[in-house]
Every structure is written in structure tokens, then in C-alpha cells.
mmCIF file of C-alpha atoms in Angstrom:
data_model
loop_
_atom_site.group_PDB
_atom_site.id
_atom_site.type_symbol
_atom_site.label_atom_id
_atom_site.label_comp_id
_atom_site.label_asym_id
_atom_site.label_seq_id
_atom_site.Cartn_x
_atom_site.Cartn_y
_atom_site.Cartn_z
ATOM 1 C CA UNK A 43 -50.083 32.616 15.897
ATOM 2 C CA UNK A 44 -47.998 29.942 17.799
ATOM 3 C CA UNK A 45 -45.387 31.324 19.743
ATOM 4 C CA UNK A 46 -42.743 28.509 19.398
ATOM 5 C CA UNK A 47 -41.155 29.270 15.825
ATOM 6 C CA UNK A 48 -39.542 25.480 15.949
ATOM 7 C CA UNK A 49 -43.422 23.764 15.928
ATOM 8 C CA UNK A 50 -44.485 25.897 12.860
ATOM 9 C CA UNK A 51 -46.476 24.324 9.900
ATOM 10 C CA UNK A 52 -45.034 25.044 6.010
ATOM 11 C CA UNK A 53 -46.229 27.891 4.509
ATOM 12 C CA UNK A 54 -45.809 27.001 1.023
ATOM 13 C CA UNK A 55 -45.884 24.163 -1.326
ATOM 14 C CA UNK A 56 -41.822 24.173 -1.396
ATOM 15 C CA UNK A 57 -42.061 24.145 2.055
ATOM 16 C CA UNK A 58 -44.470 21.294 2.239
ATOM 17 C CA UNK A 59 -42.357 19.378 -0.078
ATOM 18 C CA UNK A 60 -38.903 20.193 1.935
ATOM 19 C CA UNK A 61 -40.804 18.817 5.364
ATOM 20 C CA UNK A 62 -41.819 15.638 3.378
ATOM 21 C CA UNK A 63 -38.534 14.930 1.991
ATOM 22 C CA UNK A 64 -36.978 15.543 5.505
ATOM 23 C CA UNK A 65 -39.149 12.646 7.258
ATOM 24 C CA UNK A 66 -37.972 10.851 4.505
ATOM 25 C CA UNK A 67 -34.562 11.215 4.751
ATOM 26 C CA UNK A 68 -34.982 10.472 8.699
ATOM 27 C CA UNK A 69 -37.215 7.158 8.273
ATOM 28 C CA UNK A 70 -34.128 5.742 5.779
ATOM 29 C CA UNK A 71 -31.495 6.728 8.558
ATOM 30 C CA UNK A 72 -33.796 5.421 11.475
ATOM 31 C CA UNK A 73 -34.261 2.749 9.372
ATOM 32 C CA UNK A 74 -30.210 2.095 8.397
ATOM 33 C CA UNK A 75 -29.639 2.731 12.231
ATOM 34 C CA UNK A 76 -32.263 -0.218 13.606
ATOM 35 C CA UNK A 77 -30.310 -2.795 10.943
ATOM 36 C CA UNK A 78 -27.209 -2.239 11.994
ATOM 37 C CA UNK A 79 -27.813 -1.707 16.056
ATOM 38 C CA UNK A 80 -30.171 -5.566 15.176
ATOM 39 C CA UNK A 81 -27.409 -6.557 12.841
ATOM 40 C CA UNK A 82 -30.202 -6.938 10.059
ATOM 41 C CA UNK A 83 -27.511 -6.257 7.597
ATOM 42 C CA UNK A 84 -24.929 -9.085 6.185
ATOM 43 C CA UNK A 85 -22.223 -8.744 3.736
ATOM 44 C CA UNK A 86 -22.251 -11.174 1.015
ATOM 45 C CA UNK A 87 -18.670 -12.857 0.446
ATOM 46 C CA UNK A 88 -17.311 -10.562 -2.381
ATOM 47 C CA UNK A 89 -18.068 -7.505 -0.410
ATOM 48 C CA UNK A 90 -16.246 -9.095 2.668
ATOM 49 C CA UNK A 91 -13.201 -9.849 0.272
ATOM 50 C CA UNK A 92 -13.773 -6.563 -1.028
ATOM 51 C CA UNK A 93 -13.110 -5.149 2.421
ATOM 52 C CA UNK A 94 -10.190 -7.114 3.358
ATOM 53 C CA UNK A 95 -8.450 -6.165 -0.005
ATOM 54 C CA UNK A 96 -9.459 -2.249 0.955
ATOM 55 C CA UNK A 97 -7.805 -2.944 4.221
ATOM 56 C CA UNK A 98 -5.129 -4.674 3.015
ATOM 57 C CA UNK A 99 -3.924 -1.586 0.807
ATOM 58 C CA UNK A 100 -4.643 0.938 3.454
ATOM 59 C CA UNK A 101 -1.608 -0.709 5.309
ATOM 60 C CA UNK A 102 0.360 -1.275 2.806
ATOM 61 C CA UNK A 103 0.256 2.260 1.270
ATOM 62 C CA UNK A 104 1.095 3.066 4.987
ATOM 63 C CA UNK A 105 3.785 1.087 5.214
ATOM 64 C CA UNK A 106 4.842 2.291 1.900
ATOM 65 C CA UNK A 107 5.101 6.080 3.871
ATOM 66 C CA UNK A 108 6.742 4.937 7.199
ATOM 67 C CA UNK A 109 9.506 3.453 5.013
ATOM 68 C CA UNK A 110 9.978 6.395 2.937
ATOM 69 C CA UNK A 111 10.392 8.373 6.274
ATOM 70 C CA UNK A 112 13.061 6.010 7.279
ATOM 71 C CA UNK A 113 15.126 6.530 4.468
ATOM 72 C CA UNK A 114 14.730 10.087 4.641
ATOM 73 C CA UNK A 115 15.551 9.830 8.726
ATOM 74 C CA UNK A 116 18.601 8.039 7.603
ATOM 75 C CA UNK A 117 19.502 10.874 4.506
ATOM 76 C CA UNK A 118 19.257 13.646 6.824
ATOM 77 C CA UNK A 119 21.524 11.981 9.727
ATOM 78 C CA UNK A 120 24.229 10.961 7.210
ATOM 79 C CA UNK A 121 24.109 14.490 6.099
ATOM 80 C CA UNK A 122 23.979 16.074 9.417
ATOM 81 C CA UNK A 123 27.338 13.288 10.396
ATOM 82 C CA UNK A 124 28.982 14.613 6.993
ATOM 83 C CA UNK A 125 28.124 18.154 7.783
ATOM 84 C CA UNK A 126 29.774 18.066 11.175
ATOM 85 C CA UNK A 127 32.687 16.567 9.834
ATOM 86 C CA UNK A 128 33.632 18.878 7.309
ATOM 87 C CA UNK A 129 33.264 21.500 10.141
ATOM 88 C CA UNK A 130 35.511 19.454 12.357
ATOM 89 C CA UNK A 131 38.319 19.116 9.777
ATOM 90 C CA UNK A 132 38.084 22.640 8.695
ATOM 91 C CA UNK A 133 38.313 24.032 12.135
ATOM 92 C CA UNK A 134 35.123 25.400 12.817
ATOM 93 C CA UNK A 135 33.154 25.331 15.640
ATOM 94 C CA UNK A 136 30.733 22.717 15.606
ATOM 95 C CA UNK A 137 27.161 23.584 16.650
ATOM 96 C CA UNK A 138 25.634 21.596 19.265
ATOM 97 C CA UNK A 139 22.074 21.145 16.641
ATOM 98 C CA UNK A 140 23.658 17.634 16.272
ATOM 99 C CA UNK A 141 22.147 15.225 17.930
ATOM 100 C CA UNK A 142 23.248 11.120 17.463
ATOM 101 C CA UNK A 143 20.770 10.031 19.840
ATOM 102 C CA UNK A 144 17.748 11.784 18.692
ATOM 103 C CA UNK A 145 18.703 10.443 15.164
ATOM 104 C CA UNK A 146 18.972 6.954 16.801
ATOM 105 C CA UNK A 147 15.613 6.950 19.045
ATOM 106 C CA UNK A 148 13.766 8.468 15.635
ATOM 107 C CA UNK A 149 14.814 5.720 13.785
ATOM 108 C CA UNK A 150 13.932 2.913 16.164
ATOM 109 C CA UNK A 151 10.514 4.891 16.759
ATOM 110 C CA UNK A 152 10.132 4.539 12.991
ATOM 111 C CA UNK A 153 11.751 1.477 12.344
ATOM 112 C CA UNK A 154 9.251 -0.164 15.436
ATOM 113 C CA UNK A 155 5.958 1.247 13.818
ATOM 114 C CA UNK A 156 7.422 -0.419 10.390
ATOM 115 C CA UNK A 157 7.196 -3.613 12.208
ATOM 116 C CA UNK A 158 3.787 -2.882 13.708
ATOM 117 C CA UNK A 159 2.464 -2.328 10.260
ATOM 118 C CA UNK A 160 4.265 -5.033 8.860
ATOM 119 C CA UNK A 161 2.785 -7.608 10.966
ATOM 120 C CA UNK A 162 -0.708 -6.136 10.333
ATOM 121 C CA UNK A 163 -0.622 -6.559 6.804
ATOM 122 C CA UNK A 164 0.671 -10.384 7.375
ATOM 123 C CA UNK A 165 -2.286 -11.279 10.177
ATOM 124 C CA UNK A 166 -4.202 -9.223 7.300
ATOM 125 C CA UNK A 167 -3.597 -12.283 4.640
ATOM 126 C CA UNK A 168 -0.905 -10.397 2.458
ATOM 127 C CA UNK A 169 0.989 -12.890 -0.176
ATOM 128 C CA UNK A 170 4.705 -13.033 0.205
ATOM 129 C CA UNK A 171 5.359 -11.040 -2.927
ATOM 130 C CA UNK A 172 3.646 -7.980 -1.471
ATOM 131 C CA UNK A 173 0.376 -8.071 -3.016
ATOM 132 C CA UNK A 174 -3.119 -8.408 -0.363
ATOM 133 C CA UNK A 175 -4.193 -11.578 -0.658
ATOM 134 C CA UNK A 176 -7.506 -11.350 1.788
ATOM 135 C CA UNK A 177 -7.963 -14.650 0.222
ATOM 136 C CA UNK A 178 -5.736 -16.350 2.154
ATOM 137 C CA UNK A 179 -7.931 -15.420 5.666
ATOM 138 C CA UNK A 180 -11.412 -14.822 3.868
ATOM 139 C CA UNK A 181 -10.772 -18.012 1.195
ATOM 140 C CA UNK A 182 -14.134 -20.103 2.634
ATOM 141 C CA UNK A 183 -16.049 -16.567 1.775
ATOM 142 C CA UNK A 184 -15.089 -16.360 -1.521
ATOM 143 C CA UNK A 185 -15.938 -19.811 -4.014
ATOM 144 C CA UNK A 186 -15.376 -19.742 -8.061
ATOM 145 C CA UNK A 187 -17.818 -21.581 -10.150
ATOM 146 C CA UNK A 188 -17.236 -23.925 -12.394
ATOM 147 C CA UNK A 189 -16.261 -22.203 -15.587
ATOM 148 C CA UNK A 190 -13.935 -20.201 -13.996
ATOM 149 C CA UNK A 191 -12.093 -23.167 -11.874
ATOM 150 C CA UNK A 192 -12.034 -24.807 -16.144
ATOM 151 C CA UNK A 193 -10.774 -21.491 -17.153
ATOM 152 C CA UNK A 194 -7.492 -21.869 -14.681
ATOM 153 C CA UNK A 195 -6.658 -25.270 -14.922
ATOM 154 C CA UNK A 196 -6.732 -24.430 -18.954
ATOM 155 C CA UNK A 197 -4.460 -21.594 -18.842
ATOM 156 C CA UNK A 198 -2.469 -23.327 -16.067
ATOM 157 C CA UNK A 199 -1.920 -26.330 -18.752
ATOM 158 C CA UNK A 200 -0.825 -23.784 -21.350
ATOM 159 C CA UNK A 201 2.387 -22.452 -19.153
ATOM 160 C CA UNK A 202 5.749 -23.618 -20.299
ATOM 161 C CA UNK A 203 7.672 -25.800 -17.547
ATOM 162 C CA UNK A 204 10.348 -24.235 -15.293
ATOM 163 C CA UNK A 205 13.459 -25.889 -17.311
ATOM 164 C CA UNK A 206 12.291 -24.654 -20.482
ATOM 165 C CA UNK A 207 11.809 -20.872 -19.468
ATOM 166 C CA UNK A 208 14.973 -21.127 -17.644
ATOM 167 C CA UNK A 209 16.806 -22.338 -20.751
ATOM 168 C CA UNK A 210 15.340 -19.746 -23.322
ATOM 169 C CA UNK A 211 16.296 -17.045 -20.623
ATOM 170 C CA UNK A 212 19.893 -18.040 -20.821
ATOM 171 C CA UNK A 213 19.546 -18.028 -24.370
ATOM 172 C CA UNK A 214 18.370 -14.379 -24.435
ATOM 173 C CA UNK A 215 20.684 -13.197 -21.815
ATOM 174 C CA UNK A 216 23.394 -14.806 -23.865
ATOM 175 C CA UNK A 217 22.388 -13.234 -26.962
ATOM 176 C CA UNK A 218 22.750 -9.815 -24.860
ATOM 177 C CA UNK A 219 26.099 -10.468 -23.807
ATOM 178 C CA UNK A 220 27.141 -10.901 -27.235
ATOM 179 C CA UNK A 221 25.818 -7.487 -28.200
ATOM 180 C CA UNK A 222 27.020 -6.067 -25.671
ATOM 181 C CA UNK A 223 30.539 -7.269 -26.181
ATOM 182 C CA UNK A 224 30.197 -6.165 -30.219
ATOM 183 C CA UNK A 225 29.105 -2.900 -28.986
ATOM 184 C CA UNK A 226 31.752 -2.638 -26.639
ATOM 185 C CA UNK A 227 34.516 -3.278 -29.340
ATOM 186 C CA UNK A 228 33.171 -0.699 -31.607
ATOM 187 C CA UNK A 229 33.734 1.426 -29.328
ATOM 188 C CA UNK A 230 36.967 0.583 -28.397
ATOM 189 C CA UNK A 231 38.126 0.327 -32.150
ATOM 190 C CA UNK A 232 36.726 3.844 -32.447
ATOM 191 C CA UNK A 233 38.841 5.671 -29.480
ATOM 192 C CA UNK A 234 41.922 3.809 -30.802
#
């Protein structure tokens, strides 16, 4: 018998098969591992859009949280300024847990990394509306064909001009006011 238990041989067909599968397993990840350390491996132009969108939403759900946390910075020092008021007016004695200045460095700590996160998801390509746009710093990776360039310049023809969606929106906001003010008199006539 050998007396290192690590260098043992399988003793069973499972066994066998488990050792087999495990060299396996290690030749892929060798294998995975010489690609990337030769950079072997390239990224075709809608996985590199692909990436930049994933990126793109990463720090925009993250700025998404840091402004949530400013609001709620700003909800609990209005509460802890009405708070010490009331106490104030009533006469009571005021607890020193009030603290302006660790309110104020909080929010500028927040309000800072907001920024940060902000300007990320700009350098990141994001449109001006809010929505990634990796397009806008990956555009030469990405390229339509032709049918789909004919697709948009068709459905771009079908859009109604500017004027005349601007005109049938006055119309329908018009129409609203008038309901409105019907509704409104109904009532009126009704309390009388």
C-alpha cells in the first residue's frame, strides 16, 4: 500500500469516472486561463455593447439609491429641526442628539458621491433623457444592416410633424378643460 493517501489510484468505476471528469474540468479552466492571460479571447461588437449597457445600468440603479438616501437624509433632518422646535416652544429641554452639522457633512458626503456617479454614467455614454446609450461611446462597434437602416427611415417617414402633434394636443387638452369645467358646475349646482 502507498503511504501518501493524496497519490492514491480510484478504486471503483465511479471513482474512475469522477478522476476523469476532474482533469476535464481542469484542462477547460487551464485552457480559459491561457486565453485570457494571451488575450486569445475577443468580444464581438454586440457583446461589447452588451457590456456597456450592463454597466451603464449598474450606475444608474446606483445612482437611483444614493438619491433615495438623500431625500431620506433630508426627511430625517427636517424632522429632527421640527422635533427640536416643538420642544423649544413647549419648554422642554432639548437633547443635545441634534446635530446641524452632521446633517450638513452627510448630505454633502452624499450629495458628492451623487456627482461621482453622475459623471460616470455620462463618460459611460448615457442619453440625456436618462436611458444608457453605450452607443454613443461604442457606436463604430455596433453597425445595422441594411434592412434595418430601411426599416427606420420608413417608420421615421410615418411620424406626424412637430406642429401637427402640437396642435391636436391643444385640441385634447382643450377638450379636457371643457369637461372639467362641466364637471365642475355640476357640482356646484348640486351643493347650491
Amino acid at each position: 500500500p502507498n503511504p501518501n493517501p493524496i497519490m492514491q489510484a480510484p478504486k471503483s468505476e465511479f471513482g474512475t469516472a469522477v478522476a476523469v471528469l476532474v482533469v476535464m474540468w481542469g484542462m477547460v479552466l487551464l485552457s480559459m486561463a491561457v486565453s485570457v492571460v494571451f488575450e486569445c479571447v475577443t468580444l464581438s461588437s454586440y457583446e461589447v455593447f452588451a457590456i456597456d449597457w450592463l454597466k451603464q445600468c449598474e450606475l444608474m440603479e446606483e445612482e437611483r439609491l444614493v438619491a433615495a438616501d438623500m431625500v431620506a437624509t433630508w426627511w430625517k433632518y427636517n424632522l429632527a429641526v421640527k422635533d427640536r422646535q416643538e420642544k423649544e416652544a413647549a419648554g422642554r429641554a432639548v437633547s443635545n442628539t441634534f446635530n446641524e452639522t452632521h446633517f450638513k457633512l452627510l448630505a454633502v458626503k452624499k450629495h458628492k458621491l451623487l456627482l461621482e456617479i453622475q459623471y460616470k454614467i455620462r463618460r459611460a455614454g448615457a442619453g440625456e433623457d436618462g436611458f444608457p446609450r453605450p452607443g454613443i461611446v461604442s457606436e463604430s462597434a455596433v453597425t445595422m444592416n441594411d434592412a434595418t437602416r430601411n426599416l427606420r427611415d420608413q417608420l421615421a417617414s410615418q411620424l406626424i410633424s412637430e406642429d401637427q402633434a402640437d396642435s391636436e394636443l391643444q385640441a385634447r387638452l382643450l377638450a379636457i378643460d371643457q369637461t372639467h369645467q362641466q364637471i365642475l358646475q355640476k357640482i356646484e349646482e348640486l351643493q347650491k
